C-alpha cells in the first residue's frame, strides 16, 4: 500500500503546488456562498432539462471520463505537474450499499481506477468523477482531490460540468466545517 499509494499522503498540498495565497480573515463566507449561488443560476439557465425540470447531465460515462481526463491533463501540465493518463472509470459493484451510506465514488489504489457509485445524482456525477480522477493523479487527501476536481471541471467549456463543480462547492460551504 505504501509503495503504490501511501506515499502520496506526503505530497505537497495544492496551496503549495498551485502557489495559492491564504484567504484574508475579513472575507465573508456568506457573500461567497451568495456569489456561488448566482453563478449556479447563470449556468443552470444553459442546461437542458427533462420534463420534470431536472437538469440533464452527460449520459455517456466514457465520453465524460475522456473529457475530464483531458481537462485534468491540461490543468496539471500548465502547472508543470505530472500527468497520469491512465485508468478508466468503472461502476463500483457494491453501489446499492454505498448509496445508502452516502458514498458517491472511490479510488482503487491497487487497480488504479476511479470508481463511481451508480446511479449517481446527475448534477454531481461530473465533479465526483473529476475528484476520483484527481486521486488517480496522486492527490491522496480528500480536500486536495476535491480542489483539483473543482479546477478540472472549471477548466472545461461544458456548462454541465462547470455546474457540477459549482454545486459541489456550494453544498460543501453551506454544510460548513465538519
CSV table of C-alpha atoms in Angstrom, one decimal:
chain,number,residue,atom,x,y,z
A,1,UNK,CA,0.0,0.0,0.0
A,2,UNK,CA,2.7,2.5,0.9
A,3,UNK,CA,4.6,1.9,-2.3
A,4,UNK,CA,1.5,2.0,-4.6
A,5,UNK,CA,-0.4,4.8,-2.9
A,6,UNK,CA,0.5,5.7,0.7
A,7,UNK,CA,3.5,8.0,-0.2
A,8,UNK,CA,1.1,10.3,-1.9
A,9,UNK,CA,-0.1,11.5,1.5
A,10,UNK,CA,3.3,13.2,1.9
A,11,UNK,CA,2.9,15.1,-1.3
A,12,UNK,CA,2.8,18.9,-1.2
A,13,UNK,CA,-0.7,20.2,-0.7
A,14,UNK,CA,-2.5,22.2,-3.5
A,15,UNK,CA,-1.9,25.6,-1.9
A,16,UNK,CA,1.9,25.0,-2.4
A,17,UNK,CA,1.6,23.2,-5.8
A,18,UNK,CA,-0.7,25.9,-7.3
A,19,UNK,CA,1.0,28.8,-5.4
A,20,UNK,CA,-2.2,30.0,-3.7
A,21,UNK,CA,-2.3,32.7,-1.1
A,22,UNK,CA,-4.3,32.1,2.0
A,23,UNK,CA,-7.7,33.9,2.2
A,24,UNK,CA,-7.9,37.1,4.3
A,25,UNK,CA,-9.7,36.8,7.6
A,26,UNK,CA,-12.2,39.5,6.6
A,27,UNK,CA,-13.7,37.5,3.7
A,28,UNK,CA,-17.3,36.9,4.2
A,29,UNK,CA,-18.3,33.3,3.6
A,30,UNK,CA,-22.0,34.2,3.3
A,31,UNK,CA,-21.2,36.6,0.5
A,32,UNK,CA,-19.1,34.0,-1.2
A,33,UNK,CA,-21.9,31.5,-1.0
A,34,UNK,CA,-24.3,34.0,-2.5
A,35,UNK,CA,-21.9,34.7,-5.4
A,36,UNK,CA,-21.7,30.9,-6.0
A,37,UNK,CA,-25.5,30.8,-6.0
A,38,UNK,CA,-25.6,33.5,-8.7
A,39,UNK,CA,-23.1,31.5,-10.8
A,40,UNK,CA,-25.2,28.4,-10.3
A,41,UNK,CA,-28.3,30.2,-11.5
A,42,UNK,CA,-26.4,31.5,-14.6
A,43,UNK,CA,-25.1,28.1,-15.5
A,44,UNK,CA,-28.5,26.4,-14.8
A,45,UNK,CA,-30.1,28.5,-17.5
A,46,UNK,CA,-27.7,26.9,-20.0
A,47,UNK,CA,-28.6,23.3,-19.1
A,48,UNK,CA,-31.0,21.0,-20.8
A,49,UNK,CA,-33.7,19.5,-18.6
A,50,UNK,CA,-36.2,16.7,-18.6
A,51,UNK,CA,-40.0,17.3,-18.5
A,52,UNK,CA,-39.8,17.5,-14.7
A,53,UNK,CA,-37.2,20.3,-14.7
A,54,UNK,CA,-34.3,18.0,-13.7
A,55,UNK,CA,-31.0,19.1,-15.2
A,56,UNK,CA,-29.7,16.6,-17.7
A,57,UNK,CA,-26.0,15.6,-17.4
A,58,UNK,CA,-23.8,13.8,-19.8
A,59,UNK,CA,-25.2,10.4,-20.5
A,60,UNK,CA,-22.1,8.7,-21.9
A,61,UNK,CA,-19.9,8.0,-19.0
A,62,UNK,CA,-16.8,7.1,-21.1
A,63,UNK,CA,-17.1,10.4,-23.1
A,64,UNK,CA,-17.4,12.3,-19.8
A,65,UNK,CA,-14.4,10.5,-18.5
A,66,UNK,CA,-12.4,11.3,-21.6
A,67,UNK,CA,-13.4,15.0,-21.4
A,68,UNK,CA,-12.4,15.2,-17.7
A,69,UNK,CA,-9.2,13.3,-18.3
A,70,UNK,CA,-8.1,15.8,-20.9
A,71,UNK,CA,-9.2,18.8,-18.8
A,72,UNK,CA,-7.2,17.5,-15.8
A,73,UNK,CA,-4.2,16.7,-18.0
A,74,UNK,CA,-4.2,20.3,-19.4
A,75,UNK,CA,-4.6,21.7,-15.9
A,76,UNK,CA,-1.7,19.7,-14.4
A,77,UNK,CA,0.5,20.3,-17.4
A,78,UNK,CA,0.0,24.0,-17.1
A,79,UNK,CA,1.3,23.8,-13.5
A,80,UNK,CA,4.2,21.6,-14.6
A,81,UNK,CA,2.8,18.8,-12.5
A,82,UNK,CA,3.0,15.1,-13.6
A,83,UNK,CA,0.0,13.9,-15.7
A,84,UNK,CA,-1.3,10.4,-15.2
A,85,UNK,CA,-3.2,9.4,-18.3
A,86,UNK,CA,-4.4,6.0,-17.2
A,87,UNK,CA,-7.3,4.3,-15.5
A,88,UNK,CA,-10.8,4.1,-16.8
A,89,UNK,CA,-13.9,4.9,-14.8
A,90,UNK,CA,-15.8,1.9,-13.6
A,91,UNK,CA,-19.1,1.3,-11.7
A,92,UNK,CA,-18.4,0.2,-8.2
A,93,UNK,CA,-20.0,-3.2,-7.7
A,94,UNK,CA,-21.4,-2.6,-4.2
A,95,UNK,CA,-23.2,0.5,-5.3
A,96,UNK,CA,-26.6,-0.1,-3.6
A,97,UNK,CA,-24.9,-0.4,-0.2
A,98,UNK,CA,-22.6,2.6,-0.7
A,99,UNK,CA,-25.6,4.7,-1.9
A,100,UNK,CA,-27.2,4.1,1.5
A,101,UNK,CA,-24.1,5.3,3.2
A,102,UNK,CA,-23.9,8.5,1.0
A,103,UNK,CA,-20.7,7.5,-0.8
A,104,UNK,CA,-20.6,8.7,-4.4
A,105,UNK,CA,-17.2,7.4,-5.6
A,106,UNK,CA,-13.9,5.9,-4.6
A,107,UNK,CA,-10.5,5.4,-6.0
A,108,UNK,CA,-8.9,2.0,-6.0
A,109,UNK,CA,-5.2,2.5,-5.4
A,110,UNK,CA,-4.5,-1.2,-6.2
A,111,UNK,CA,-6.3,-1.2,-9.6
A,112,UNK,CA,-5.6,2.5,-10.5
A,113,UNK,CA,-9.3,3.0,-11.4
A,114,UNK,CA,-11.7,5.7,-10.4
A,115,UNK,CA,-14.9,4.0,-9.4
A,116,UNK,CA,-18.4,5.6,-9.3
A,117,UNK,CA,-21.3,4.6,-7.2
A,118,UNK,CA,-24.2,4.5,-9.6
A,119,UNK,CA,-26.9,5.7,-10.1
A,120,UNK,CA,-25.3,9.0,-9.1
A,121,UNK,CA,-27.1,12.3,-8.7
A,122,UNK,CA,-26.9,13.6,-12.2
A,123,UNK,CA,-25.6,17.1,-11.3
A,124,UNK,CA,-22.9,15.6,-9.1
A,125,UNK,CA,-21.6,13.0,-11.4
A,126,UNK,CA,-19.0,15.1,-13.3
A,127,UNK,CA,-17.5,16.5,-10.1
A,128,UNK,CA,-17.4,13.1,-8.5
A,129,UNK,CA,-15.6,11.7,-11.5
A,130,UNK,CA,-13.1,14.6,-11.5
A,131,UNK,CA,-12.5,14.2,-7.8
A,132,UNK,CA,-11.7,10.4,-8.2
A,133,UNK,CA,-9.5,11.2,-11.2
A,134,UNK,CA,-7.6,13.6,-9.0
A,135,UNK,CA,-6.8,10.7,-6.7
A,136,UNK,CA,-5.5,8.8,-9.7
A,137,UNK,CA,-3.1,11.7,-10.3
A,138,UNK,CA,-1.7,11.3,-6.7
A,139,UNK,CA,-3.8,13.8,-4.7
A,140,UNK,CA,-4.4,11.5,-1.8
A,141,UNK,CA,-6.1,13.8,0.7
A,142,UNK,CA,-9.8,14.3,0.2
A,143,UNK,CA,-9.5,18.1,0.3
A,144,UNK,CA,-6.7,18.1,-2.3
A,145,UNK,CA,-8.7,15.8,-4.6
A,146,UNK,CA,-11.7,18.0,-4.3
A,147,UNK,CA,-9.7,21.1,-5.1
A,148,UNK,CA,-8.2,19.5,-8.2
A,149,UNK,CA,-11.6,18.2,-9.1
A,150,UNK,CA,-13.1,21.7,-8.9
A,151,UNK,CA,-10.3,23.1,-11.1
A,152,UNK,CA,-10.7,20.2,-13.6
A,153,UNK,CA,-14.4,20.9,-14.0
A,154,UNK,CA,-14.0,24.7,-14.2
A,155,UNK,CA,-11.3,24.1,-16.9
A,156,UNK,CA,-13.9,22.8,-19.4
A,157,UNK,CA,-16.2,24.7,-21.6
A,158,UNK,CA,-19.1,22.4,-20.8
A,159,UNK,CA,-21.7,24.3,-18.6
A,160,UNK,CA,-23.0,20.9,-17.3
A,161,UNK,CA,-19.5,20.0,-15.9
A,162,UNK,CA,-18.9,23.5,-14.6
A,163,UNK,CA,-22.3,23.5,-12.9
A,164,UNK,CA,-21.5,20.2,-11.2
A,165,UNK,CA,-18.3,21.8,-9.7
A,166,UNK,CA,-20.0,25.0,-8.5
A,167,UNK,CA,-22.9,22.9,-7.0
A,168,UNK,CA,-20.4,20.7,-5.1
A,169,UNK,CA,-18.6,23.8,-3.7
A,170,UNK,CA,-21.9,25.4,-2.8
A,171,UNK,CA,-23.1,22.3,-0.9
A,172,UNK,CA,-19.8,22.0,0.8
A,173,UNK,CA,-19.7,25.6,2.0
A,174,UNK,CA,-23.4,25.5,3.1
A,175,UNK,CA,-22.7,22.4,5.2
A,176,UNK,CA,-19.8,24.2,7.0
A,177,UNK,CA,-16.8,22.6,8.6
A,178,UNK,CA,-17.1,19.0,9.7
